[in-house]
PDB file of C-alpha atoms and ligand atoms in Angstrom:
ATOM      1  CA  MET A 905       0.011  -0.058   0.151  1.00 93.00           C
ATOM      2  CA  ASP A 906       1.217   3.349  -0.989  1.00 95.00           C
ATOM      3  CA  LEU A 907       0.975   7.080   0.453  1.00 97.00           C
ATOM      4  CA  GLN A 908      -2.270   7.882  -1.349  1.00 97.00           C
ATOM      5  CA  GLU A 909      -4.367   4.279  -0.428  1.00 97.00           C
ATOM      6  CA  MET A 910      -3.536   4.757   2.557  1.00 98.00           C
ATOM      7  CA  PHE A 911      -5.370   8.201   2.654  1.00 98.00           C
ATOM      8  CA  GLU A 912      -7.470   6.446   0.498  1.00 97.00           C
ATOM      9  CA  SER A 913      -8.502   4.616   3.005  1.00 97.00           C
ATOM     10  CA  MET A 914      -8.762   6.085   6.003  1.00 98.00           C
ATOM     11  CA  LYS A 915     -10.508   9.529   4.782  1.00 97.00           C
ATOM     12  CA  ASP A 916     -13.343   8.311   7.431  1.00 98.00           C
ATOM     13  CA  CYS A 917     -11.199   6.833   9.975  1.00 98.00           C
ATOM     14  CA  ASP A 918     -12.917   7.625  13.445  1.00 98.00           C
ATOM     15  CA  CYS A 919     -10.588   5.551  15.437  1.00 97.00           C
ATOM     16  CA  CYS A 920     -11.198   8.977  18.099  1.00 98.00           C
ATOM     17  CA  GLU A 921     -13.704  11.523  18.736  1.00 97.00           C
ATOM     18  CA  LEU A 922     -11.970  13.868  16.653  1.00 98.00           C
ATOM     19  CA  SER A 923     -13.580  12.322  13.679  1.00 98.00           C
ATOM     20  CA  LYS A 924     -17.115  13.743  14.699  1.00 98.00           C
ATOM     21  CA  SER A 925     -16.322  17.650  14.649  1.00 98.00           C
ATOM     22  CA  ARG A 926     -13.388  17.413  11.599  1.00 98.00           C
ATOM     23  CA  THR A 927     -14.078  18.944   8.373  1.00 98.00           C
ATOM     24  CA  ARG A 928     -11.315  16.358   6.937  1.00 98.00           C
ATOM     25  CA  VAL A 929      -8.961  14.521   7.494  1.00 98.00           C
ATOM     26  CA  VAL A 930      -5.842  15.977   7.109  1.00 98.00           C
ATOM     27  CA  PHE A 931      -3.407  12.729   6.007  1.00 98.00           C
ATOM     28  CA  GLY A 932       0.235  14.595   4.965  1.00 98.00           C
ATOM     29  CA  CYS A 933       1.936  16.552   2.422  1.00 98.00           C
ATOM     30  CA  GLY A 934       5.057  16.756   0.065  1.00 98.00           C
ATOM     31  CA  ASN A 935       7.699  14.347  -1.258  1.00 98.00           C
ATOM     32  CA  PRO A 936       6.655  10.307  -0.760  1.00 97.00           C
ATOM     33  CA  GLU A 937      10.456   9.754  -1.047  1.00 96.00           C
ATOM     34  CA  ALA A 938      11.703  12.909   1.204  1.00 97.00           C
ATOM     35  CA  GLU A 939      15.258  12.764   3.599  1.00 96.00           C
ATOM     36  CA  ILE A 940      13.349  14.823   6.119  1.00 98.00           C
ATOM     37  CA  PHE A 941      10.236  14.649   7.738  1.00 98.00           C
ATOM     38  CA  PHE A 942       8.232  17.455   9.634  1.00 98.00           C
ATOM     39  CA  VAL A 943       5.492  15.969  12.961  1.00 98.00           C
ATOM     40  CA  GLY A 944       3.889  18.856  14.686  1.00 98.00           C
ATOM     41  CA  GLU A 945       0.874  18.595  16.623  1.00 98.00           C
ATOM     42  CA  ALA A 946      -2.948  18.609  14.803  1.00 98.00           C
ATOM     43  CA  PRO A 947      -3.928  20.071  12.310  1.00 98.00           C
ATOM     44  CA  GLY A 948      -6.050  24.185  13.119  1.00 97.00           C
ATOM     45  CA  PHE A 949      -8.945  25.858  11.281  1.00 97.00           C
ATOM     46  CA  HIS A 950      -7.448  25.837   7.849  1.00 97.00           C
ATOM     47  CA  GLU A 951      -6.004  22.599   7.959  1.00 98.00           C
ATOM     48  CA  ASP A 952      -9.122  21.857   8.806  1.00 98.00           C
ATOM     49  CA  LYS A 953     -10.143  23.634   5.961  1.00 98.00           C
ATOM     50  CA  GLN A 954      -8.073  22.756   3.758  1.00 97.00           C
ATOM     51  CA  GLY A 955      -7.088  18.991   3.734  1.00 98.00           C
ATOM     52  CA  GLU A 956      -3.195  20.201   4.001  1.00 98.00           C
ATOM     53  CA  PRO A 957      -0.532  20.432   6.690  1.00 98.00           C
ATOM     54  CA  PHE A 958       0.643  24.387   7.954  1.00 98.00           C
ATOM     55  CA  VAL A 959      -1.543  26.278   5.687  1.00 97.00           C
ATOM     56  CA  GLY A 960      -2.617  28.498   8.242  1.00 96.00           C
ATOM     57  CA  PRO A 961      -0.058  31.381   9.627  1.00 97.00           C
ATOM     58  CA  ALA A 962       2.219  28.512  11.646  1.00 97.00           C
ATOM     59  CA  GLY A 963       2.629  27.030   7.987  1.00 98.00           C
ATOM     60  CA  GLN A 964       4.018  30.478   6.085  1.00 98.00           C
ATOM     61  CA  LEU A 965       6.954  30.387   8.879  1.00 98.00           C
ATOM     62  CA  LEU A 966       7.550  26.322   8.872  1.00 98.00           C
ATOM     63  CA  ASP A 967       7.713  27.457   4.609  1.00 98.00           C
ATOM     64  CA  GLN A 968      10.846  30.760   5.205  1.00 98.00           C
ATOM     65  CA  LEU A 969      12.348  28.247   7.802  1.00 98.00           C
ATOM     66  CA  LEU A 970      12.284  25.903   5.033  1.00 98.00           C
ATOM     67  CA  ASN A 971      13.504  28.784   2.973  1.00 98.00           C
ATOM     68  CA  SER A 972      16.438  29.770   4.684  1.00 97.00           C
ATOM     69  CA  ILE A 973      17.607  25.874   4.280  1.00 97.00           C
ATOM     70  CA  SER A 974      16.794  25.797   0.650  1.00 96.00           C
ATOM     71  CA  LEU A 975      14.517  23.640   1.056  1.00 97.00           C
ATOM     72  CA  ARG A 976      10.684  23.522  -0.677  1.00 97.00           C
ATOM     73  CA  ARG A 977       8.391  22.895   0.998  1.00 97.00           C
ATOM     74  CA  LYS A 978       7.711  19.957  -2.298  1.00 96.00           C
ATOM     75  CA  ASP A 979      11.385  18.707  -1.033  1.00 97.00           C
ATOM     76  CA  VAL A 980      10.087  17.599   2.781  1.00 98.00           C
ATOM     77  CA  TYR A 981       6.882  15.563   3.879  1.00 98.00           C
ATOM     78  CA  ILE A 982       4.907  17.437   6.568  1.00 98.00           C
ATOM     79  CA  THR A 983       2.302  16.220   8.487  1.00 98.00           C
ATOM     80  CA  ASN A 984       0.846  15.685  12.595  1.00 98.00           C
ATOM     81  CA  THR A 985       0.428  13.445  15.494  1.00 98.00           C
ATOM     82  CA  VAL A 986      -3.023  13.659  14.861  1.00 98.00           C
ATOM     83  CA  LYS A 987      -4.595  13.891  11.215  1.00 98.00           C
ATOM     84  CA  CYS A 988      -8.111  15.552  12.764  1.00 98.00           C
ATOM     85  CA  ARG A 989      -8.537  18.996  14.158  1.00 98.00           C
ATOM     86  CA  PRO A 990      -9.052  19.055  18.068  1.00 98.00           C
ATOM     87  CA  PRO A 991     -12.171  20.861  18.951  1.00 98.00           C
ATOM     88  CA  GLY A 992     -11.459  25.073  18.870  1.00 96.00           C
ATOM     89  CA  ASN A 993      -7.434  23.538  18.946  1.00 94.00           C
ATOM     90  CA  ARG A 994      -7.242  22.399  22.178  1.00 97.00           C
ATOM     91  CA  ASP A 995      -3.805  19.656  22.490  1.00 96.00           C
ATOM     92  CA  PRO A 996      -4.444  16.401  21.228  1.00 97.00           C
ATOM     93  CA  GLN A 997      -5.752  14.277  23.866  1.00 97.00           C
ATOM     94  CA  PRO A 998      -3.078  11.339  24.778  1.00 96.00           C
ATOM     95  CA  GLU A 999      -5.500   7.958  23.632  1.00 97.00           C
ATOM     96  CA  GLU A1000      -6.628  10.654  19.802  1.00 98.00           C
ATOM     97  CA  ILE A1001      -2.747  10.528  19.840  1.00 97.00           C
ATOM     98  CA  ALA A1002      -2.008   6.866  20.673  1.00 97.00           C
ATOM     99  CA  ALA A1003      -5.010   5.867  17.936  1.00 97.00           C
ATOM    100  CA  CYS A1004      -3.354   8.206  14.904  1.00 98.00           C
ATOM    101  CA  ARG A1005      -0.591   6.247  15.873  1.00 97.00           C
ATOM    102  CA  GLN A1006      -1.003   4.565  13.083  1.00 97.00           C
ATOM    103  CA  TYR A1007      -1.235   6.388  10.098  1.00 98.00           C
ATOM    104  CA  LEU A1008       2.391   7.733  11.607  1.00 97.00           C
ATOM    105  CA  ARG A1009       4.296   5.010  11.845  1.00 97.00           C
ATOM    106  CA  PHE A1010       1.927   4.127   8.282  1.00 97.00           C
ATOM    107  CA  GLN A1011       4.396   7.575   6.971  1.00 98.00           C
ATOM    108  CA  ILE A1012       7.907   7.276   9.020  1.00 97.00           C
ATOM    109  CA  GLU A1013       8.362   3.277   7.539  1.00 96.00           C
ATOM    110  CA  HIS A1014       7.312   3.696   4.320  1.00 97.00           C
ATOM    111  CA  ILE A1015       8.712   7.164   3.688  1.00 97.00           C
ATOM    112  CA  LYS A1016      11.655   6.005   5.266  1.00 97.00           C
ATOM    113  CA  PRO A1017      13.531   9.284   6.289  1.00 97.00           C
ATOM    114  CA  ARG A1018      16.626   9.787   6.950  1.00 97.00           C
ATOM    115  CA  LEU A1019      16.119  13.120   9.666  1.00 98.00           C
ATOM    116  CA  ILE A1020      12.395  13.431  11.317  1.00 98.00           C
ATOM    117  CA  CYS A1021      11.761  17.233  13.170  1.00 98.00           C
ATOM    118  CA  ALA A1022       9.901  16.996  16.374  1.00 98.00           C
ATOM    119  CA  LEU A1023       7.424  20.531  16.065  1.00 98.00           C
ATOM    120  CA  GLY A1024       6.624  21.438  19.493  1.00 97.00           C
ATOM    121  CA  ASN A1025       5.982  19.369  22.594  1.00 96.00           C
ATOM    122  CA  HIS A1026       3.687  16.740  21.515  1.00 94.00           C
ATOM    123  CA  ALA A1027       5.845  16.013  18.416  1.00 97.00           C
ATOM    124  CA  THR A1028       8.501  15.237  20.610  1.00 97.00           C
ATOM    125  CA  LYS A1029       7.271  13.206  23.093  1.00 95.00           C
ATOM    126  CA  THR A1030       4.896  11.493  20.604  1.00 94.00           C
ATOM    127  CA  LEU A1031       8.686  10.524  18.869  1.00 96.00           C
ATOM    128  CA  LEU A1032      11.117  10.479  21.753  1.00 95.00           C
ATOM    129  CA  ALA A1033       8.952   8.789  24.328  1.00 92.00           C
ATOM    130  CA  THR A1034      10.411  11.035  26.085  1.00 94.00           C
ATOM    131  CA  SER A1035       8.616  13.588  29.591  1.00 92.00           C
ATOM    132  CA  THR A1036      11.387  16.047  29.232  1.00 95.00           C
ATOM    133  CA  GLY A1037      10.215  19.543  27.502  1.00 95.00           C
ATOM    134  CA  ILE A1038      11.376  21.405  24.622  1.00 97.00           C
ATOM    135  CA  THR A1039      12.973  23.583  25.753  1.00 97.00           C
ATOM    136  CA  ALA A1040      15.523  21.481  27.267  1.00 97.00           C
ATOM    137  CA  LEU A1041      15.752  19.527  23.770  1.00 98.00           C
ATOM    138  CA  HIS A1042      15.193  21.538  20.806  1.00 98.00           C
ATOM    139  CA  GLY A1043      18.239  21.351  18.746  1.00 98.00           C
ATOM    140  CA  LYS A1044      19.992  18.635  19.585  1.00 98.00           C
ATOM    141  CA  LYS A1045      19.726  15.707  17.801  1.00 97.00           C
ATOM    142  CA  PHE A1046      19.291  12.050  18.361  1.00 97.00           C
ATOM    143  CA  THR A1047      20.045   8.768  16.928  1.00 95.00           C
ATOM    144  CA  ARG A1048      17.070   5.767  16.943  1.00 92.00           C
ATOM    145  CA  ASP A1049      18.288   2.931  14.813  1.00 84.00           C
ATOM    146  CA  GLY A1050      19.813   4.339  12.278  1.00 90.00           C
ATOM    147  CA  VAL A1051      17.735   7.276  12.118  1.00 96.00           C
ATOM    148  CA  VAL A1052      18.443  11.047  13.053  1.00 97.00           C
ATOM    149  CA  TYR A1053      15.520  13.399  15.352  1.00 98.00           C
ATOM    150  CA  VAL A1054      15.929  16.700  16.225  1.00 98.00           C
ATOM    151  CA  PRO A1055      13.291  18.221  17.898  1.00 98.00           C
ATOM    152  CA  LEU A1056      12.013  22.039  17.275  1.00 98.00           C
ATOM    153  CA  TYR A1057      10.503  24.694  18.635  1.00 98.00           C
ATOM    154  CA  HIS A1058       6.576  24.209  17.102  1.00 98.00           C
ATOM    155  CA  PRO A1059       6.168  27.230  14.435  1.00 98.00           C
ATOM    156  CA  ALA A1060       3.336  28.773  16.758  1.00 97.00           C
ATOM    157  CA  ALA A1061       4.948  28.979  19.752  1.00 97.00           C
ATOM    158  CA  ALA A1062       7.436  30.770  17.891  1.00 97.00           C
ATOM    159  CA  LEU A1063       4.653  33.488  16.141  1.00 97.00           C
ATOM    160  CA  HIS A1064       3.898  34.009  19.985  1.00 95.00           C
ATOM    161  CA  LYS A1065       7.479  34.108  21.560  1.00 96.00           C
ATOM    162  CA  PRO A1066       9.059  35.948  19.273  1.00 93.00           C
ATOM    163  CA  PRO A1067      12.574  35.193  21.897  1.00 94.00           C
ATOM    164  CA  LEU A1068      11.363  31.016  20.353  1.00 97.00           C
ATOM    165  CA  LYS A1069      11.510  32.339  16.524  1.00 97.00           C
ATOM    166  CA  SER A1070      15.768  32.967  17.087  1.00 97.00           C
ATOM    167  CA  ASP A1071      16.669  30.057  18.608  1.00 97.00           C
ATOM    168  CA  LEU A1072      13.858  28.393  15.805  1.00 98.00           C
ATOM    169  CA  ILE A1073      15.506  30.178  13.644  1.00 97.00           C
ATOM    170  CA  ALA A1074      19.379  29.193  14.519  1.00 97.00           C
ATOM    171  CA  ASP A1075      17.754  25.240  15.204  1.00 98.00           C
ATOM    172  CA  PHE A1076      17.315  25.112  10.817  1.00 98.00           C
ATOM    173  CA  GLU A1077      20.674  26.098  10.851  1.00 97.00           C
ATOM    174  CA  LYS A1078      21.387  23.015  12.475  1.00 97.00           C
ATOM    175  CA  LEU A1079      19.760  20.718  10.491  1.00 97.00           C
ATOM    176  CA  SER A1080      21.569  21.551   7.695  1.00 93.00           C
ATOM    177  CA  ALA A1081      24.660  20.467   9.253  1.00 95.00           C
ATOM    178  CA  TYR A1082      23.307  17.401  10.368  1.00 96.00           C
ATOM    179  CA  LEU A1083      21.409  17.280   6.365  1.00 95.00           C
ATOM    180  CA  SER A1084      25.676  16.977   5.448  1.00 93.00           C
ATOM    181  CA  GLU A1085      26.494  14.110   8.226  1.00 93.00           C
ATOM    182  CA  ILE A1086      23.844  11.889   7.392  1.00 94.00           C
ATOM    183  CA  ALA A1087      24.188  11.952   3.608  1.00 89.00           C
ATOM    184  CA  LYS A1088      28.392  10.563   5.134  1.00 91.00           C
ATOM    185  CA  THR A1089      26.289   8.185   5.880  1.00 88.00           C
ATOM    186  CA  ASP A1090      24.818   4.493   4.084  1.00 81.00           C
ATOM    187  CA  PRO A1091      20.809   4.193   4.823  1.00 83.00           C
ATOM    188  CA  PRO A1092      20.384   2.362   8.365  1.00 78.00           C
ATOM    189  CA  GLN A1093      18.616  -0.714   7.090  1.00 72.00           C
ATOM    190  CA  ARG A1094      15.487  -1.097   8.537  1.00 62.00           C
ATOM    191  CA  GLU A1095      13.696  -4.496   7.795  1.00 56.00           C
ATOM    192  CA  ARG A1096      12.016  -4.271  11.449  1.00 53.00           C
ATOM    193  CA  ALA A1097       8.832  -1.986  11.838  1.00 56.00           C
ATOM    194  CA  PRO A1098       9.715   1.140  14.050  1.00 55.00           C
ATOM    195  CA  GLU A1099       7.553   0.128  17.030  1.00 53.00           C
ATOM    196  CA  GLN A1100       9.497  -2.878  16.707  1.00 50.00           C
ATOM    197  CA  LEU A1101      12.782  -0.912  16.999  1.00 46.00           C
ATOM    198  CA  GLY A1102      11.204   1.449  20.673  1.00 47.00           C
ATOM    199  CA  LEU A1103      11.418   4.668  17.424  1.00 51.00           C
ATOM    200  CA  PHE A1104       8.066   4.939  19.221  1.00 57.00           C
TER     201      PHE A1104
HETATM  202  N1  URA B1198      -0.162  23.703  13.659  1.00 87.68           N
HETATM  203  C1  URA B1198       0.350  22.001  13.620  1.00 87.68           C
HETATM  204  O1  URA B1198       0.840  21.179  14.622  1.00 87.68           O
HETATM  205  N2  URA B1198      -0.043  21.447  12.389  1.00 87.68           N
HETATM  206  C2  URA B1198      -0.576  21.616  11.357  1.00 87.68           C
HETATM  207  O2  URA B1198      -0.966  21.786  10.357  1.00 87.68           O
HETATM  208  C3  URA B1198      -0.911  23.792  11.973  1.00 87.68           C
HETATM  209  C4  URA B1198      -0.582  23.757  12.735  1.00 87.68           C
END
């Protein structure tokens, strides 16, 4: 099954409460062979209407950050920990993240990115199974079974708190260096599914 087939099979998903209030499932967008994969928190108002992740103000900042390291949206893959908008943009609940994890796993398994960026606390906790907050972790790299994970501040947080924006810009510069290091190494031999590797 490829990404499009998976989307077709889950676009009426009712695995959690979020299905009751969403307009559209926001599966993900970008390059199905991307080396770099971004995971946000959850679709917001604009994403829910358009069916594409990061198309509102936070998405505009994400696009600028990508451009700052000579990447475009079509070079990377972008998705969220949950694929449906939480009502009123509340935080996704642990049971909603757990119900949606199957789709995130599928995307990672299928795309096989070399660098996974977790945008904000929810994505970081989901991907790295850590209780340490983003303030301590942002910009650092964690290698698990040959895949590099980098927690980053969420672009929406940077829009609300300008000091975080300079950290986010600096962390994006580090991504370029991490990508150059990765390019010198062979891709990991991943014969087992991410959950068996203990990735998340
Ligand atoms: N914030 C997110 O975490 N994801 C989106 O898709 C949009 C805003």
